[in-house]
Structure formats: C-alpha cells, structure tokens
XYZ file of C-alpha atoms in Angstrom:
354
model
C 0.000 0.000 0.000
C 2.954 2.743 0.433
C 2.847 2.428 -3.776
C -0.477 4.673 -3.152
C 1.237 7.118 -0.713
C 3.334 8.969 -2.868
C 2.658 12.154 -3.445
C 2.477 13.592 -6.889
C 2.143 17.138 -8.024
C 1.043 17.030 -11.719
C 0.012 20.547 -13.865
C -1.282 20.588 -17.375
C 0.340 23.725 -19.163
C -2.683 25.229 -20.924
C -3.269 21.853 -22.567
C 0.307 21.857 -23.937
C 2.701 20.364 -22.129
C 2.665 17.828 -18.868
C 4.854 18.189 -15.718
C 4.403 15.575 -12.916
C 7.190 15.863 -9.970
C 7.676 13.557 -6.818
C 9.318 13.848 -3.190
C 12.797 11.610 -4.705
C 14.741 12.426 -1.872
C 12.215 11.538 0.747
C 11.021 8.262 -0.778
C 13.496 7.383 -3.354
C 16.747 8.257 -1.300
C 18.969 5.769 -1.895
C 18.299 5.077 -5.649
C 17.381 6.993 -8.899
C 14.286 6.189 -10.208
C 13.385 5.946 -13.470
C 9.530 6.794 -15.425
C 7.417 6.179 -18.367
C 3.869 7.331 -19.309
C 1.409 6.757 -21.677
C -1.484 8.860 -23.493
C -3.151 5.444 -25.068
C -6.166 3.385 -23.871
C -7.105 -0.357 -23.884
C -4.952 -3.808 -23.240
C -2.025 -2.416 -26.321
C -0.494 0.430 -24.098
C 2.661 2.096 -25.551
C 4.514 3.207 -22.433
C 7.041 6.245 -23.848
C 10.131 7.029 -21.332
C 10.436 10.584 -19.486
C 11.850 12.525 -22.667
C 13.247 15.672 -19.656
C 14.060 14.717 -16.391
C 13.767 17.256 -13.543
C 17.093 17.040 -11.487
C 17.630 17.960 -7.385
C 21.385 17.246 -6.586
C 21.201 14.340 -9.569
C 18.231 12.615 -8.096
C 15.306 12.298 -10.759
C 12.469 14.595 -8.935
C 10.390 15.056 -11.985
C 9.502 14.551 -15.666
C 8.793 17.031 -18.581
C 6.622 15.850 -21.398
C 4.260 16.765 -24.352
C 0.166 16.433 -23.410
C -0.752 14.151 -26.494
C -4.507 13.269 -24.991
C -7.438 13.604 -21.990
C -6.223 10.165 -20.290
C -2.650 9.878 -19.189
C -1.341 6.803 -17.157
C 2.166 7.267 -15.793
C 4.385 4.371 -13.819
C 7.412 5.467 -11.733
C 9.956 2.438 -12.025
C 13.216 1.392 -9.957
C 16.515 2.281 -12.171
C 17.028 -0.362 -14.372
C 12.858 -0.527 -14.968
C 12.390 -4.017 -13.803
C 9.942 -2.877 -10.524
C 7.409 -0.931 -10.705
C 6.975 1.725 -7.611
C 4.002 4.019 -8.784
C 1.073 4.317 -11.185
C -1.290 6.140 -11.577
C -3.917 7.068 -14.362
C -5.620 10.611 -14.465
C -7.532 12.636 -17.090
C -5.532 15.252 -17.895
C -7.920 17.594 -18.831
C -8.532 18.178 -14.721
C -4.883 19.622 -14.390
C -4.954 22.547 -16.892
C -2.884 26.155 -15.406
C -4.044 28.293 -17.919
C -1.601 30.940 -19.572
C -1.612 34.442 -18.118
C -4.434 37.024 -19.726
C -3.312 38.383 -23.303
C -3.908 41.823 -24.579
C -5.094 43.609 -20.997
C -6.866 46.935 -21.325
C -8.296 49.309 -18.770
C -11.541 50.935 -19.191
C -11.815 54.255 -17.048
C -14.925 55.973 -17.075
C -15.642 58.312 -13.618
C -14.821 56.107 -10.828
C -15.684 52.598 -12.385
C -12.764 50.755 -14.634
C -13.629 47.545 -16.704
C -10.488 45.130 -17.299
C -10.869 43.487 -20.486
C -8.633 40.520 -22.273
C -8.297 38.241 -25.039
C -10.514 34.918 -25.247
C -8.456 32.254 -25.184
C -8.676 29.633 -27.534
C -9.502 26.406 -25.677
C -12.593 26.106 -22.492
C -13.488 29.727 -22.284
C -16.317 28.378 -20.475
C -14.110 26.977 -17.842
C -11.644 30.298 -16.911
C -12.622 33.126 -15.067
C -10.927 36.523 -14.997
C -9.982 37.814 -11.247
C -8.663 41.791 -11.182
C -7.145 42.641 -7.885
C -6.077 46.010 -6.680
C -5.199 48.193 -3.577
C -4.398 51.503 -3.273
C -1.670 53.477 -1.357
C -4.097 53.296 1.765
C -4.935 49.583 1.568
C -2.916 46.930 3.408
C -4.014 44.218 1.045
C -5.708 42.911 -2.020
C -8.741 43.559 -2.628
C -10.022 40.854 -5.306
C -13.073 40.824 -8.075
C -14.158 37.864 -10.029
C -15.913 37.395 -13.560
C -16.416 34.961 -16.201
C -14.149 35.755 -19.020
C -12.991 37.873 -20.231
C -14.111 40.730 -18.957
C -14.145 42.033 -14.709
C -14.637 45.335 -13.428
C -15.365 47.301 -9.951
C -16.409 51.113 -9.265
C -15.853 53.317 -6.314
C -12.679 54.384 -7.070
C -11.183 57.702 -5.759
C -9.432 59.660 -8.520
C -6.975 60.947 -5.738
C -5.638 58.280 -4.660
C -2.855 55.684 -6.638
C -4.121 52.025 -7.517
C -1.823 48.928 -8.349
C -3.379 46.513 -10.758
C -2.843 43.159 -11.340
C -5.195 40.085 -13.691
C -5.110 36.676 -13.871
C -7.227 33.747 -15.284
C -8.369 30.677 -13.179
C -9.992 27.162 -14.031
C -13.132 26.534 -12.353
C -13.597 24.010 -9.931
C -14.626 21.355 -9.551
C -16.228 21.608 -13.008
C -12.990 21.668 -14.525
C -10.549 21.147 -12.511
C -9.754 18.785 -9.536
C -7.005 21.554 -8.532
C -7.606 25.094 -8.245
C -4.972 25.929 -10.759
C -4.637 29.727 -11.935
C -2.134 31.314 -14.150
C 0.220 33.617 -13.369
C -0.386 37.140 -12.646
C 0.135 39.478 -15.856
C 2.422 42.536 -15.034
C 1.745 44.737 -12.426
C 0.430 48.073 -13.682
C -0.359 51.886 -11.613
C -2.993 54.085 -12.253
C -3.896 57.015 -10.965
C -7.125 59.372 -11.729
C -7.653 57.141 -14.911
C -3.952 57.738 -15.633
C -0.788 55.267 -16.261
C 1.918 56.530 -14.225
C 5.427 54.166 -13.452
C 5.044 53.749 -9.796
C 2.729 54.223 -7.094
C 6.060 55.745 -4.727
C 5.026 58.814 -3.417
C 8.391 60.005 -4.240
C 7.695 59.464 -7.713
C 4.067 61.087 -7.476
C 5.753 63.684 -6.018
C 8.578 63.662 -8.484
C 5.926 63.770 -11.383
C 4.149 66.676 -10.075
C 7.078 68.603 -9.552
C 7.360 67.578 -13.271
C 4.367 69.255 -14.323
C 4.412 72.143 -12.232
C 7.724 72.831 -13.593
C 6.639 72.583 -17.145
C 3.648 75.049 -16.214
C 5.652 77.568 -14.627
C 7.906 77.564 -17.963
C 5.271 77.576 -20.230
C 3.883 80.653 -18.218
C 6.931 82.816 -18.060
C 7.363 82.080 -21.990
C 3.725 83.351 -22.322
C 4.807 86.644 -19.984
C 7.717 87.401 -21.269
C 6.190 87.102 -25.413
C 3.288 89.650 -24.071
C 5.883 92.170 -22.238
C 8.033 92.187 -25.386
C 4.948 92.905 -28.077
C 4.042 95.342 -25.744
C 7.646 97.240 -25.507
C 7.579 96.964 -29.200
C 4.398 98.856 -29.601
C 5.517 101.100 -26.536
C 8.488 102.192 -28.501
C 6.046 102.676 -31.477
C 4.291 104.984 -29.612
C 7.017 106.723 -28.309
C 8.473 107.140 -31.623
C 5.324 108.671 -32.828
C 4.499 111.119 -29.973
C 7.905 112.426 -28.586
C 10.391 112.196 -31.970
C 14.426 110.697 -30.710
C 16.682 113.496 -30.483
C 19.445 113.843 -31.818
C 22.857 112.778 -29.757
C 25.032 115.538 -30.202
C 28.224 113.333 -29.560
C 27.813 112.553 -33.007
C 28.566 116.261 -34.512
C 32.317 115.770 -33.061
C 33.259 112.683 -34.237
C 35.589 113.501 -36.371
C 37.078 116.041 -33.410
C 37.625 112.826 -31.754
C 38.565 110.361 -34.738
C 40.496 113.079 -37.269
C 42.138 115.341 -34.858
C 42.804 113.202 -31.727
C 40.667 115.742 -29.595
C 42.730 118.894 -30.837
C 39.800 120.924 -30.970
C 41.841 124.040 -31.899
C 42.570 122.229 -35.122
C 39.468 120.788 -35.647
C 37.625 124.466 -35.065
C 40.500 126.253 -37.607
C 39.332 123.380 -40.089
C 35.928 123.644 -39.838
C 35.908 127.616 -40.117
C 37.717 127.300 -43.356
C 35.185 124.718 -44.655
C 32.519 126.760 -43.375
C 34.041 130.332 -45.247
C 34.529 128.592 -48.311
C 31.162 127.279 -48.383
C 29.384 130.868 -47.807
C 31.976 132.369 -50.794
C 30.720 129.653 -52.941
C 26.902 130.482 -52.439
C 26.483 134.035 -51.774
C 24.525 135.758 -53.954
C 24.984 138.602 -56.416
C 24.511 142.103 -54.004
C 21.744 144.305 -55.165
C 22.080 147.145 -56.741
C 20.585 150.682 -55.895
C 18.350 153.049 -57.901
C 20.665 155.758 -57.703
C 23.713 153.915 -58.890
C 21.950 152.034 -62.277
C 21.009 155.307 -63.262
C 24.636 156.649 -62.805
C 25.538 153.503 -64.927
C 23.090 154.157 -67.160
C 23.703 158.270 -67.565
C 27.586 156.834 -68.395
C 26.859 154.310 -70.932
C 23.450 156.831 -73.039
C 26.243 157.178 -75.468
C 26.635 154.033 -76.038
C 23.952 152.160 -75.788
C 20.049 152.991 -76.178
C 17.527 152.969 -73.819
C 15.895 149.710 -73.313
C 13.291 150.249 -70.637
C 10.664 152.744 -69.862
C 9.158 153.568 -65.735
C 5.815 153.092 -66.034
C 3.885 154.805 -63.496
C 1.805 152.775 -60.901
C -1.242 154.274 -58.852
C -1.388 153.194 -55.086
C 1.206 152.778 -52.852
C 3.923 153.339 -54.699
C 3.371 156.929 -55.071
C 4.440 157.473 -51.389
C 7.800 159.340 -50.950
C 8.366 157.280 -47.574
C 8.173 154.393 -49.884
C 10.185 155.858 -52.662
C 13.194 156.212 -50.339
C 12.936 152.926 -49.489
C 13.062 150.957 -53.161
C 15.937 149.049 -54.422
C 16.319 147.346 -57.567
C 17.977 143.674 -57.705
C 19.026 142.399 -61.208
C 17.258 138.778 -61.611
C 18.589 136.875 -64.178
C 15.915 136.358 -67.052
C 15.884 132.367 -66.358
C 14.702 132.427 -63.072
C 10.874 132.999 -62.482
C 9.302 135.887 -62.333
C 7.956 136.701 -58.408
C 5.242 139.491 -58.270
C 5.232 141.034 -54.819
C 2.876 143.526 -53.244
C 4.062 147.106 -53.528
C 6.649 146.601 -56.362
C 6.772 147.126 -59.850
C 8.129 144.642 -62.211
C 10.191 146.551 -65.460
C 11.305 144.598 -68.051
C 14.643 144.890 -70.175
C 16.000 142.553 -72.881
C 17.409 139.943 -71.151
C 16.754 141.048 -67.341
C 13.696 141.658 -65.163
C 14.376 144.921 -62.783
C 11.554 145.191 -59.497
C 10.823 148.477 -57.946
C-alpha cells in the first residue's frame, strides 16, 4: 500500500505540455528512479520514457513531457525498470494552469474601470478573470471575479494611486480537480484614470514637480512674449508722440577720430570749410536806384535805352516808400515773383523790381 502514498504534483500547461514531480529524496533516497507514461487506452499500451528529467542534486524529482490526450497513465519504475513503484492514471484535462491574460486593457470611465482581455482559444467556459487592486491606503488585495474575459469594480477615488494586477483561473470542480490559476500578468499603476510608473510617493511627487515645472515655464514664456509685443508697440508709440533726439556726440566725431581731440585744429578746419562754403553760395549784391542810373547816364552814349518807368497808382506813389526801393538784377531764367508794392520793369534779357 505505500505504492499509493506517494505524493504527486502534476500541472497541465494550458493543454500543452505535462509536468508531474515527486518527493525523490524523501522516498526514493537511496536510488534513482526511473519513469514512463502513456497517453493510449485499452490492453495495447505504448509506455514512452520521461523525454526531460527534472534534477535535485542528480536525483530524478520530476519529468517534462508533451500532453498528447485527456487520459494519461504514468508508472514510476526502480533504475534499471524491472519494478514498478508508482502508477497512476488521471484525465488530464482536470490539471490545466491556464496561460496568463493576453492583450489587458483598462476601461476608465468616472470612478468605475472595466479590465478586459483576449478569449483564449480552448474552455473559455471553464476560466474566469480575477482583477485585484489596492491603493496606497490599503494593506491588502482587494479581489473581483468574472467569467471571461471581462471584470470590473467602481468606487474608485481619482486621488488616490491604484496597483493593478489580472489573472485567469480554471473553475472548480467543473474543470478542474485543482484550483490551478495562471500567473499574474504585469503589475500596472494608475492614478485618476492615468498610467503613471510607480505608485512611490516620491515618484508622485517627483511627477508633479514635473508638471508644475513645465507650467511655470510655459507661463513665463507666455509673460515674457506679451511684455516684449508690448515694448515693441511702446516704442512705437514713443516714436510717434515724442520724436528721438538727436545725440550731439555725433557732430564731433571727427574732433575725436580726425584730430585726436585737438579741438583748436578741428575748429581752424571747420571755419575754413565753413568760409569757403558761404563764398561759394552768396549771392549777387543788389544794386541801388541811384547807382543804375549813374551807370546808365555813363553808358546813353553808347547804348540805347531799353526800358521805360511806367507809373503805378497806389502805394507806390508814397515818398516814404520811394526812399525805401531798391532794384535787384534777376537773371531772365529764373521765375518771375510778383510782390505787393513793387513794380516789375522789363529789359532785354533782365527783369528789374521796384
């Protein structure tokens, strides 16, 4: 009867692949044994040997196979095979772990989130989804349970961090004879409907600094942009009410870069410049009534009258006014300017005003 004693831990891979592991070095300890299985029915039984052992300091503790069927029958043997120390036949449909949840997604919507995942391919009917989370102020898990593949919970405070975690298990004892679930898919954090790395409040705190940072940037760009289109049109302004005036460092700069600060030079240099320029453009002086009729008496011999005083009514008949006329020779080119109180005579090729 000790045959029946030992104790067997066998798990069914999602249907894939078979792993059944024994206590060797409590029951087996002074020998290795050897083992075989089989996925075929009836009296003509094909028994296949252990294709990977599983090793514990070179003692045979286990045995790594393909799942070719639902019925499995397994035999545990002494080395050499020739006595038999354990059977056992099993369906192996009842030892399925299922694979962890494909394709996760979060719903958030207020303070309810749905967890969603793929179906898998094989018994849907026989996995459920479980969704466990706790926040920063829970001690532990807090678990929720749905048929797959779909779970979901509300009441959830948007100021507080959540960790997240999903994993799908085989019901029993409709499916399984051992409450087998697969492992849990990656942790995740949320917080506020939000991924975020870590649930630390050091890196909360480091991620709010974060975005108060990038606030505070973005609003001193957005200051400093207004202040400078308002200088602009401040200057504008400026510009148009009070006119820039002139620096007059700028009249003396060639005192400073032709004459080394010698400002007696630079004054002797400038008068000159400033004499020639008045001889160059200073007009013709006028001449006097009295003297072009001297010139004129001098030269009746030679030459003949050309122009006649006409008389003029108004004004010009005053003696105080008399005294004061002067006649300026205007070249004939130039236009002729009628003025109040003057008289315009005409010669050849000269106009004379009274």
């Amino acid at each position: 009867g000790w045959k029946d004693a030992i104790n067997t831990t066998i798990i069914n891979f999602n249907n894939e692949k078979m792993q059944i592991t024994w206590a060797a070095r409590e029951l087996f300890h002074r020998e290795n044994v050897s083992f075989s299985y089989t996925f075929d029915e009836g009296k003509h039984k094909v028994w296949k040997p252990c294709p990977t052992y599983l090793l514990d300091q070179d003692y045979n503790t286990g045995c790594l196979f393909k799942t070719e069927g639902p019925t499995l029958a397994i035999s545990i043997r002494n080395s050499n095979g020739s006595e038999e120390l354990f059977s056992k036949k099993l369906k192996s449909d009842f030892y399925i772990k299922p694979n962890r949840p494909e394709n996760v997604t979060f719903l958030w919507k207020d303070d309810t989130v749905t967890v969603t995942c793929n179906k898998p391919e094989r018994a849907v009917k026989c996995l459920q989804l479980e969704l466990q989370y706790k926040s920063t102020f829970d001690k532990g898990w807090q678990s929720r349970t749905s048929r797959c593949c779909s779970v979901g919970d509300q009441g959830f405070d948007p100021r507080k961090c959540y960790s997240f975690r999903v994993r799908l298990k085989r019901l029993v004892p409709h499916c399984n004879v051992v409450n087998y679930s697969s492992d849990w898919e990656a942790e995740t954090y949320w917080m506020n409907g939000t991924l975020i790395d870590s649930c630390d409040a050091d890196d909360i705190t480091s991620q709010s600094n974060t975005v108060t940072v990038l606030s505070c940037s973005l609003a001193v760009l957005l200051m400093m942009l207004i202040l400078l289109i308002l200088l602009c049109k401040w200057q504008r302004l400026q510009m148009s009410v009070m006119p820039a005036v002139p620096d007059p460092k700028y009249i003396f700069v060639d005192l400073l870069n032709d004459h080394n600060g010698n400002f007696q030079e630079w004054l002797d240099k400038t008068d000159h410049v400033l004499l020639q320029t008045k001889l160059e453009y200073e007009e013709p002086d006028c001449i006097t009534e009295a003297e072009s009729q001297q010139e004129d008496e001098k030269n009746s011999d030679k030459q003949r009258p050309l122009e006649k005083i006409f008389p003029f009514s108004g004004t010009a008949e005053n003696s105080d006014l008399k005294a004061a006329q002067i006649a300026c020779l205007i070249p004939a080119s130039n236009t002729i300017a009628s003025f109040a109180g003057f008289h315009i005579l005409m010669n050849d090729d000269m106009y004379v005003m009274l």
